[in-house]
mmCIF file of N, CA and C in Angstrom:
data_model
loop_
_atom_site.group_PDB
_atom_site.id
_atom_site.type_symbol
_atom_site.label_atom_id
_atom_site.label_comp_id
_atom_site.label_asym_id
_atom_site.label_seq_id
_atom_site.Cartn_x
_atom_site.Cartn_y
_atom_site.Cartn_z
ATOM 1 N N MET A 1 -169.302 46.937 -52.040
ATOM 2 C CA MET A 1 -170.512 46.284 -51.573
ATOM 3 C C MET A 1 -171.428 45.936 -52.736
ATOM 4 N N ASN A 2 -171.564 46.816 -53.719
ATOM 5 C CA ASN A 2 -172.426 46.526 -54.838
ATOM 6 C C ASN A 2 -171.925 45.334 -55.651
ATOM 7 N N TYR A 3 -170.599 45.135 -55.667
ATOM 8 C CA TYR A 3 -170.059 43.964 -56.373
ATOM 9 C C TYR A 3 -170.490 42.669 -55.706
ATOM 10 N N THR A 4 -170.609 42.687 -54.392
ATOM 11 C CA THR A 4 -171.067 41.506 -53.679
ATOM 12 C C THR A 4 -172.507 41.159 -54.065
ATOM 13 N N ILE A 5 -173.318 42.179 -54.177
ATOM 14 C CA ILE A 5 -174.701 41.977 -54.629
ATOM 15 C C ILE A 5 -174.721 41.405 -56.026
ATOM 16 N N ALA A 6 -173.852 41.892 -56.899
ATOM 17 C CA ALA A 6 -173.790 41.396 -58.267
ATOM 18 C C ALA A 6 -173.397 39.937 -58.320
ATOM 19 N N VAL A 7 -172.436 39.534 -57.484
ATOM 20 C CA VAL A 7 -172.000 38.142 -57.458
ATOM 21 C C VAL A 7 -173.121 37.235 -56.949
ATOM 22 N N PHE A 8 -173.821 37.655 -55.896
ATOM 23 C CA PHE A 8 -174.934 36.827 -55.401
ATOM 24 C C PHE A 8 -176.064 36.759 -56.396
ATOM 25 N N LEU A 9 -176.331 37.836 -57.106
ATOM 26 C CA LEU A 9 -177.347 37.830 -58.160
ATOM 27 C C LEU A 9 -176.935 36.874 -59.271
ATOM 28 N N TRP A 10 -175.679 36.881 -59.637
ATOM 29 C CA TRP A 10 -175.159 35.974 -60.672
ATOM 30 C C TRP A 10 -175.334 34.511 -60.246
ATOM 31 N N LEU A 11 -174.963 34.204 -58.981
ATOM 32 C CA LEU A 11 -175.096 32.833 -58.482
ATOM 33 C C LEU A 11 -176.582 32.407 -58.435
ATOM 34 N N ALA A 12 -177.453 33.299 -58.049
ATOM 35 C CA ALA A 12 -178.877 32.985 -58.035
ATOM 36 C C ALA A 12 -179.390 32.727 -59.440
ATOM 37 N N LEU A 13 -178.955 33.524 -60.392
ATOM 38 C CA LEU A 13 -179.381 33.315 -61.759
ATOM 39 C C LEU A 13 -178.889 31.965 -62.305
ATOM 40 N N LEU A 14 -177.682 31.574 -61.937
ATOM 41 C CA LEU A 14 -177.163 30.292 -62.387
ATOM 42 C C LEU A 14 -177.939 29.131 -61.754
ATOM 43 N N ALA A 15 -178.326 29.297 -60.505
ATOM 44 C CA ALA A 15 -179.123 28.256 -59.849
ATOM 45 C C ALA A 15 -180.505 28.134 -60.483
ATOM 46 N N LEU A 16 -181.073 29.250 -60.861
ATOM 47 C CA LEU A 16 -182.400 29.239 -61.483
ATOM 48 C C LEU A 16 -182.347 28.873 -62.957
ATOM 49 N N ALA A 17 -181.160 28.826 -63.520
ATOM 50 C CA ALA A 17 -181.033 28.560 -64.967
ATOM 51 C C ALA A 17 -181.353 27.126 -65.335
ATOM 52 N N TYR A 18 -181.092 26.174 -64.446
ATOM 53 C CA TYR A 18 -181.291 24.772 -64.806
ATOM 54 C C TYR A 18 -182.712 24.466 -65.240
ATOM 55 N N PRO A 19 -183.756 24.830 -64.422
ATOM 56 C CA PRO A 19 -185.133 24.561 -64.896
ATOM 57 C C PRO A 19 -185.447 25.323 -66.158
ATOM 58 N N TYR A 20 -184.936 26.520 -66.301
ATOM 59 C CA TYR A 20 -185.176 27.303 -67.513
ATOM 60 C C TYR A 20 -184.567 26.608 -68.725
ATOM 61 N N VAL A 21 -183.325 26.148 -68.588
ATOM 62 C CA VAL A 21 -182.648 25.493 -69.705
ATOM 63 C C VAL A 21 -183.369 24.198 -70.091
ATOM 64 N N ARG A 22 -183.855 23.459 -69.108
ATOM 65 C CA ARG A 22 -184.616 22.222 -69.404
ATOM 66 C C ARG A 22 -185.823 22.545 -70.279
ATOM 67 N N ARG A 23 -186.430 23.686 -70.024
ATOM 68 C CA ARG A 23 -187.650 24.032 -70.742
ATOM 69 C C ARG A 23 -187.401 24.576 -72.147
ATOM 70 N N VAL A 24 -186.328 25.339 -72.351
ATOM 71 C CA VAL A 24 -186.177 26.048 -73.637
ATOM 72 C C VAL A 24 -185.089 25.466 -74.533
ATOM 73 N N LYS A 25 -184.330 24.496 -74.092
ATOM 74 C CA LYS A 25 -183.243 23.958 -74.910
ATOM 75 C C LYS A 25 -183.788 23.286 -76.173
ATOM 76 N N HIS A 26 -182.923 23.096 -77.133
ATOM 77 C CA HIS A 26 -183.326 22.382 -78.347
ATOM 78 C C HIS A 26 -183.657 20.924 -77.963
ATOM 79 N N PRO A 27 -184.706 20.353 -78.539
ATOM 80 C CA PRO A 27 -185.133 18.998 -78.128
ATOM 81 C C PRO A 27 -184.054 17.914 -78.306
ATOM 82 N N GLN A 28 -183.146 18.090 -79.254
ATOM 83 C CA GLN A 28 -182.107 17.092 -79.483
ATOM 84 C C GLN A 28 -180.917 17.237 -78.557
ATOM 85 N N GLU A 29 -180.852 18.337 -77.833
ATOM 86 C CA GLU A 29 -179.690 18.609 -76.979
ATOM 87 C C GLU A 29 -179.905 17.985 -75.612
ATOM 88 N N ARG A 30 -178.829 17.441 -75.056
ATOM 89 C CA ARG A 30 -178.898 16.897 -73.687
ATOM 90 C C ARG A 30 -179.025 18.053 -72.703
ATOM 91 N N THR A 31 -179.773 17.852 -71.633
ATOM 92 C CA THR A 31 -180.020 18.904 -70.669
ATOM 93 C C THR A 31 -178.750 19.404 -70.008
ATOM 94 N N MET A 32 -177.898 18.497 -69.558
ATOM 95 C CA MET A 32 -176.677 18.932 -68.885
ATOM 96 C C MET A 32 -175.733 19.659 -69.835
ATOM 97 N N ALA A 33 -175.645 19.211 -71.065
ATOM 98 C CA ALA A 33 -174.806 19.898 -72.058
ATOM 99 C C ALA A 33 -175.344 21.308 -72.310
ATOM 100 N N ALA A 34 -176.661 21.440 -72.446
ATOM 101 C CA ALA A 34 -177.268 22.737 -72.680
ATOM 102 C C ALA A 34 -177.058 23.644 -71.459
ATOM 103 N N TYR A 35 -177.187 23.085 -70.246
ATOM 104 C CA TYR A 35 -177.000 23.897 -69.048
ATOM 105 C C TYR A 35 -175.544 24.383 -68.944
ATOM 106 N N LEU A 36 -174.596 23.499 -69.183
ATOM 107 C CA LEU A 36 -173.186 23.892 -69.114
ATOM 108 C C LEU A 36 -172.856 24.938 -70.160
ATOM 109 N N LEU A 37 -173.418 24.780 -71.348
ATOM 110 C CA LEU A 37 -173.212 25.780 -72.404
ATOM 111 C C LEU A 37 -173.812 27.121 -71.976
ATOM 112 N N PHE A 38 -175.021 27.092 -71.463
ATOM 113 C CA PHE A 38 -175.688 28.303 -71.000
ATOM 114 C C PHE A 38 -174.868 29.011 -69.919
ATOM 115 N N VAL A 39 -174.448 28.256 -68.909
ATOM 116 C CA VAL A 39 -173.697 28.828 -67.795
ATOM 117 C C VAL A 39 -172.366 29.415 -68.264
ATOM 118 N N THR A 40 -171.695 28.682 -69.149
ATOM 119 C CA THR A 40 -170.414 29.143 -69.655
ATOM 120 C C THR A 40 -170.569 30.423 -70.459
ATOM 121 N N LEU A 41 -171.500 30.444 -71.397
ATOM 122 C CA LEU A 41 -171.694 31.650 -72.194
ATOM 123 C C LEU A 41 -172.197 32.830 -71.363
ATOM 124 N N PHE A 42 -173.158 32.553 -70.508
ATOM 125 C CA PHE A 42 -173.701 33.614 -69.663
ATOM 126 C C PHE A 42 -172.588 34.253 -68.822
ATOM 127 N N SER A 43 -171.759 33.422 -68.240
ATOM 128 C CA SER A 43 -170.685 33.914 -67.371
ATOM 129 C C SER A 43 -169.590 34.621 -68.178
ATOM 130 N N ALA A 44 -169.186 34.031 -69.284
ATOM 131 C CA ALA A 44 -168.108 34.634 -70.089
ATOM 132 C C ALA A 44 -168.526 35.964 -70.700
ATOM 133 N N VAL A 45 -169.688 35.971 -71.333
ATOM 134 C CA VAL A 45 -170.171 37.213 -71.960
ATOM 135 C C VAL A 45 -170.425 38.266 -70.911
ATOM 136 N N GLY A 46 -171.051 37.885 -69.788
ATOM 137 C CA GLY A 46 -171.296 38.824 -68.712
ATOM 138 C C GLY A 46 -170.035 39.399 -68.121
ATOM 139 N N SER A 47 -169.027 38.552 -67.947
ATOM 140 C CA SER A 47 -167.740 39.033 -67.403
ATOM 141 C C SER A 47 -167.077 40.045 -68.316
ATOM 142 N N VAL A 48 -167.058 39.738 -69.587
ATOM 143 C CA VAL A 48 -166.426 40.637 -70.553
ATOM 144 C C VAL A 48 -167.173 41.971 -70.599
ATOM 145 N N ILE A 49 -168.481 41.915 -70.686
ATOM 146 C CA ILE A 49 -169.253 43.166 -70.747
ATOM 147 C C ILE A 49 -169.071 43.960 -69.448
ATOM 148 N N PHE A 50 -169.091 43.271 -68.304
ATOM 149 C CA PHE A 50 -168.936 43.948 -67.015
ATOM 150 C C PHE A 50 -167.574 44.622 -66.933
ATOM 151 N N LEU A 51 -166.523 43.911 -67.325
ATOM 152 C CA LEU A 51 -165.183 44.490 -67.255
ATOM 153 C C LEU A 51 -165.040 45.688 -68.172
ATOM 154 N N VAL A 52 -165.571 45.596 -69.370
ATOM 155 C CA VAL A 52 -165.494 46.716 -70.316
ATOM 156 C C VAL A 52 -166.276 47.920 -69.790
ATOM 157 N N LEU A 53 -167.487 47.697 -69.316
ATOM 158 C CA LEU A 53 -168.290 48.802 -68.785
ATOM 159 C C LEU A 53 -167.662 49.396 -67.529
ATOM 160 N N ALA A 54 -167.134 48.559 -66.645
ATOM 161 C CA ALA A 54 -166.515 49.076 -65.419
ATOM 162 C C ALA A 54 -165.289 49.898 -65.785
ATOM 163 N N TRP A 55 -164.489 49.421 -66.742
ATOM 164 C CA TRP A 55 -163.319 50.182 -67.194
ATOM 165 C C TRP A 55 -163.736 51.511 -67.794
ATOM 166 N N LEU A 56 -164.762 51.451 -68.638
ATOM 167 C CA LEU A 56 -165.240 52.687 -69.284
ATOM 168 C C LEU A 56 -165.759 53.684 -68.256
ATOM 169 N N ILE A 57 -166.501 53.216 -67.289
ATOM 170 C CA ILE A 57 -167.026 54.102 -66.240
ATOM 171 C C ILE A 57 -165.887 54.698 -65.435
ATOM 172 N N ALA A 58 -164.866 53.902 -65.122
ATOM 173 C CA ALA A 58 -163.717 54.394 -64.388
ATOM 174 C C ALA A 58 -162.947 55.445 -65.205
ATOM 175 N N GLN A 59 -162.794 55.207 -66.513
ATOM 176 C CA GLN A 59 -162.076 56.155 -67.355
ATOM 177 C C GLN A 59 -162.814 57.472 -67.501
ATOM 178 N N LEU A 60 -164.123 57.399 -67.463
ATOM 179 C CA LEU A 60 -164.930 58.623 -67.581
ATOM 180 C C LEU A 60 -165.081 59.342 -66.234
ATOM 181 N N GLY A 61 -164.602 58.727 -65.186
ATOM 182 C CA GLY A 61 -164.702 59.342 -63.862
ATOM 183 C C GLY A 61 -166.126 59.357 -63.345
ATOM 184 N N SER A 62 -166.905 58.378 -63.745
ATOM 185 C CA SER A 62 -168.321 58.341 -63.344
ATOM 186 C C SER A 62 -168.617 57.224 -62.369
ATOM 187 N N ALA A 63 -167.642 56.808 -61.607
ATOM 188 C CA ALA A 63 -167.864 55.715 -60.663
ATOM 189 C C ALA A 63 -168.936 56.044 -59.613
ATOM 190 N N ARG A 64 -169.145 57.301 -59.368
ATOM 191 C CA ARG A 64 -170.174 57.692 -58.380
ATOM 192 C C ARG A 64 -171.569 57.273 -58.835
ATOM 193 N N LEU A 65 -171.771 57.088 -60.127
ATOM 194 C CA LEU A 65 -173.071 56.636 -60.640
ATOM 195 C C LEU A 65 -173.428 55.249 -60.126
ATOM 196 N N LEU A 66 -172.432 54.407 -59.874
ATOM 197 C CA LEU A 66 -172.695 53.061 -59.407
ATOM 198 C C LEU A 66 -173.112 53.015 -57.947
ATOM 199 N N ARG A 67 -172.911 54.104 -57.230
ATOM 200 C CA ARG A 67 -173.343 54.157 -55.832
ATOM 201 C C ARG A 67 -174.848 54.399 -55.715
ATOM 202 N N GLU A 68 -175.430 54.904 -56.747
ATOM 203 C CA GLU A 68 -176.886 55.150 -56.789
ATOM 204 C C GLU A 68 -177.589 53.894 -57.300
ATOM 205 N N PRO A 69 -178.733 53.579 -56.716
ATOM 206 C CA PRO A 69 -179.434 52.368 -57.135
ATOM 207 C C PRO A 69 -179.759 52.342 -58.631
ATOM 208 N N PHE A 70 -180.168 53.446 -59.197
ATOM 209 C CA PHE A 70 -180.528 53.451 -60.611
ATOM 210 C C PHE A 70 -179.307 53.163 -61.486
ATOM 211 N N GLY A 71 -178.167 53.753 -61.142
ATOM 212 C CA GLY A 71 -176.939 53.530 -61.909
ATOM 213 C C GLY A 71 -176.487 52.084 -61.842
ATOM 214 N N PHE A 72 -176.552 51.523 -60.636
ATOM 215 C CA PHE A 72 -176.147 50.139 -60.447
ATOM 216 C C PHE A 72 -177.112 49.211 -61.169
ATOM 217 N N LEU A 73 -178.394 49.478 -61.114
ATOM 218 C CA LEU A 73 -179.392 48.666 -61.805
ATOM 219 C C LEU A 73 -179.206 48.754 -63.326
ATOM 220 N N ALA A 74 -178.884 49.938 -63.810
ATOM 221 C CA ALA A 74 -178.630 50.097 -65.248
ATOM 222 C C ALA A 74 -177.431 49.267 -65.669
ATOM 223 N N LEU A 75 -176.377 49.258 -64.863
ATOM 224 C CA LEU A 75 -175.195 48.454 -65.180
ATOM 225 C C LEU A 75 -175.555 46.967 -65.193
ATOM 226 N N LEU A 76 -176.315 46.505 -64.216
ATOM 227 C CA LEU A 76 -176.710 45.103 -64.176
ATOM 228 C C LEU A 76 -177.529 44.717 -65.414
ATOM 229 N N ILE A 77 -178.438 45.578 -65.817
ATOM 230 C CA ILE A 77 -179.255 45.297 -66.984
ATOM 231 C C ILE A 77 -178.373 45.246 -68.253
ATOM 232 N N LEU A 78 -177.435 46.182 -68.352
ATOM 233 C CA LEU A 78 -176.556 46.224 -69.516
ATOM 234 C C LEU A 78 -175.615 44.982 -69.558
ATOM 235 N N VAL A 79 -175.371 44.376 -68.429
ATOM 236 C CA VAL A 79 -174.532 43.185 -68.383
ATOM 237 C C VAL A 79 -175.357 41.918 -68.537
ATOM 238 N N LEU A 80 -176.447 41.795 -67.780
ATOM 239 C CA LEU A 80 -177.200 40.535 -67.728
ATOM 240 C C LEU A 80 -178.076 40.299 -68.955
ATOM 241 N N LEU A 81 -178.654 41.328 -69.490
ATOM 242 C CA LEU A 81 -179.560 41.104 -70.620
ATOM 243 C C LEU A 81 -178.870 40.548 -71.864
ATOM 244 N N PRO A 82 -177.797 41.181 -72.351
ATOM 245 C CA PRO A 82 -177.119 40.575 -73.504
ATOM 246 C C PRO A 82 -176.548 39.201 -73.213
ATOM 247 N N SER A 83 -176.042 38.995 -71.997
ATOM 248 C CA SER A 83 -175.482 37.674 -71.629
ATOM 249 C C SER A 83 -176.573 36.633 -71.694
ATOM 250 N N PHE A 84 -177.740 36.930 -71.136
ATOM 251 C CA PHE A 84 -178.851 36.006 -71.164
ATOM 252 C C PHE A 84 -179.330 35.715 -72.570
ATOM 253 N N LEU A 85 -179.459 36.745 -73.381
ATOM 254 C CA LEU A 85 -179.949 36.562 -74.747
ATOM 255 C C LEU A 85 -179.012 35.721 -75.600
ATOM 256 N N ILE A 86 -177.711 35.960 -75.465
ATOM 257 C CA ILE A 86 -176.744 35.185 -76.221
ATOM 258 C C ILE A 86 -176.721 33.725 -75.772
ATOM 259 N N ALA A 87 -176.747 33.499 -74.471
ATOM 260 C CA ALA A 87 -176.742 32.129 -73.941
ATOM 261 C C ALA A 87 -178.025 31.401 -74.349
ATOM 262 N N ARG A 88 -179.160 32.074 -74.287
ATOM 263 C CA ARG A 88 -180.430 31.457 -74.679
ATOM 264 C C ARG A 88 -180.419 31.125 -76.163
ATOM 265 N N TRP A 89 -179.926 32.042 -76.980
ATOM 266 C CA TRP A 89 -179.849 31.802 -78.428
ATOM 267 C C TRP A 89 -179.028 30.567 -78.722
ATOM 268 N N GLN A 90 -177.936 30.406 -77.999
ATOM 269 C CA GLN A 90 -177.024 29.268 -78.292
ATOM 270 C C GLN A 90 -177.653 27.942 -77.891
ATOM 271 N N ILE A 91 -178.363 27.862 -76.761
ATOM 272 C CA ILE A 91 -178.908 26.568 -76.349
ATOM 273 C C ILE A 91 -180.126 26.173 -77.151
ATOM 274 N N ARG A 92 -180.722 27.103 -77.867
ATOM 275 C CA ARG A 92 -181.886 26.769 -78.694
ATOM 276 C C ARG A 92 -181.494 26.278 -80.055
ATOM 277 N N ARG A 93 -180.221 26.428 -80.409
ATOM 278 C CA ARG A 93 -179.739 25.929 -81.697
ATOM 279 C C ARG A 93 -179.616 24.425 -81.665
ATOM 280 N N PRO A 94 -179.780 23.749 -82.807
ATOM 281 C CA PRO A 94 -179.612 22.292 -82.808
ATOM 282 C C PRO A 94 -178.150 21.926 -82.545
ATOM 283 N N PRO A 95 -177.921 20.783 -81.922
ATOM 284 C CA PRO A 95 -176.530 20.374 -81.641
ATOM 285 C C PRO A 95 -175.795 20.058 -82.940
ATOM 286 N N TRP A 96 -174.492 20.102 -82.820
ATOM 287 C CA TRP A 96 -173.655 19.736 -83.981
ATOM 288 C C TRP A 96 -173.904 18.303 -84.390
ATOM 289 N N GLN A 97 -173.964 18.072 -85.665
ATOM 290 C CA GLN A 97 -174.045 16.730 -86.183
ATOM 291 C C GLN A 97 -172.651 16.338 -86.651
ATOM 292 N N ARG A 98 -171.970 15.606 -85.849
ATOM 293 C CA ARG A 98 -170.606 15.192 -86.183
ATOM 294 C C ARG A 98 -170.649 14.116 -87.258
ATOM 295 N N PRO A 99 -169.717 14.167 -88.197
ATOM 296 C CA PRO A 99 -169.676 13.112 -89.224
ATOM 297 C C PRO A 99 -169.281 11.788 -88.605
ATOM 298 N N GLU A 100 -169.836 10.736 -89.136
ATOM 299 C CA GLU A 100 -169.520 9.377 -88.649
ATOM 300 C C GLU A 100 -168.094 9.025 -89.023
ATOM 301 N N PRO A 101 -167.347 8.410 -88.088
ATOM 302 C CA PRO A 101 -165.982 7.982 -88.441
ATOM 303 C C PRO A 101 -166.025 6.838 -89.455
ATOM 304 N N LYS A 102 -165.024 6.814 -90.314
ATOM 305 C CA LYS A 102 -165.013 5.771 -91.362
ATOM 306 C C LYS A 102 -164.249 4.557 -90.903
#
């Protein structure tokens, strides 16, 4: 059940990301490109962190911690915060300047 909440939270964050990306992206970057980059990085980094933490929790036999609201909230923060920071850092960078073809 908690995984369902996590998926809905993830979808809500992705829906709310578009106005945020429009506001904080690098001025030279196109909005849709920045949004797609943000969504891709946020999802990929979050998935990897979530899988590693879930595996680690299972190996330690501490799955009962996720049944408590504080444990589940701590897991979400450990997954979402680094994902958000990495995605935000990437969209604020200037776009690649490709060399002109000769």
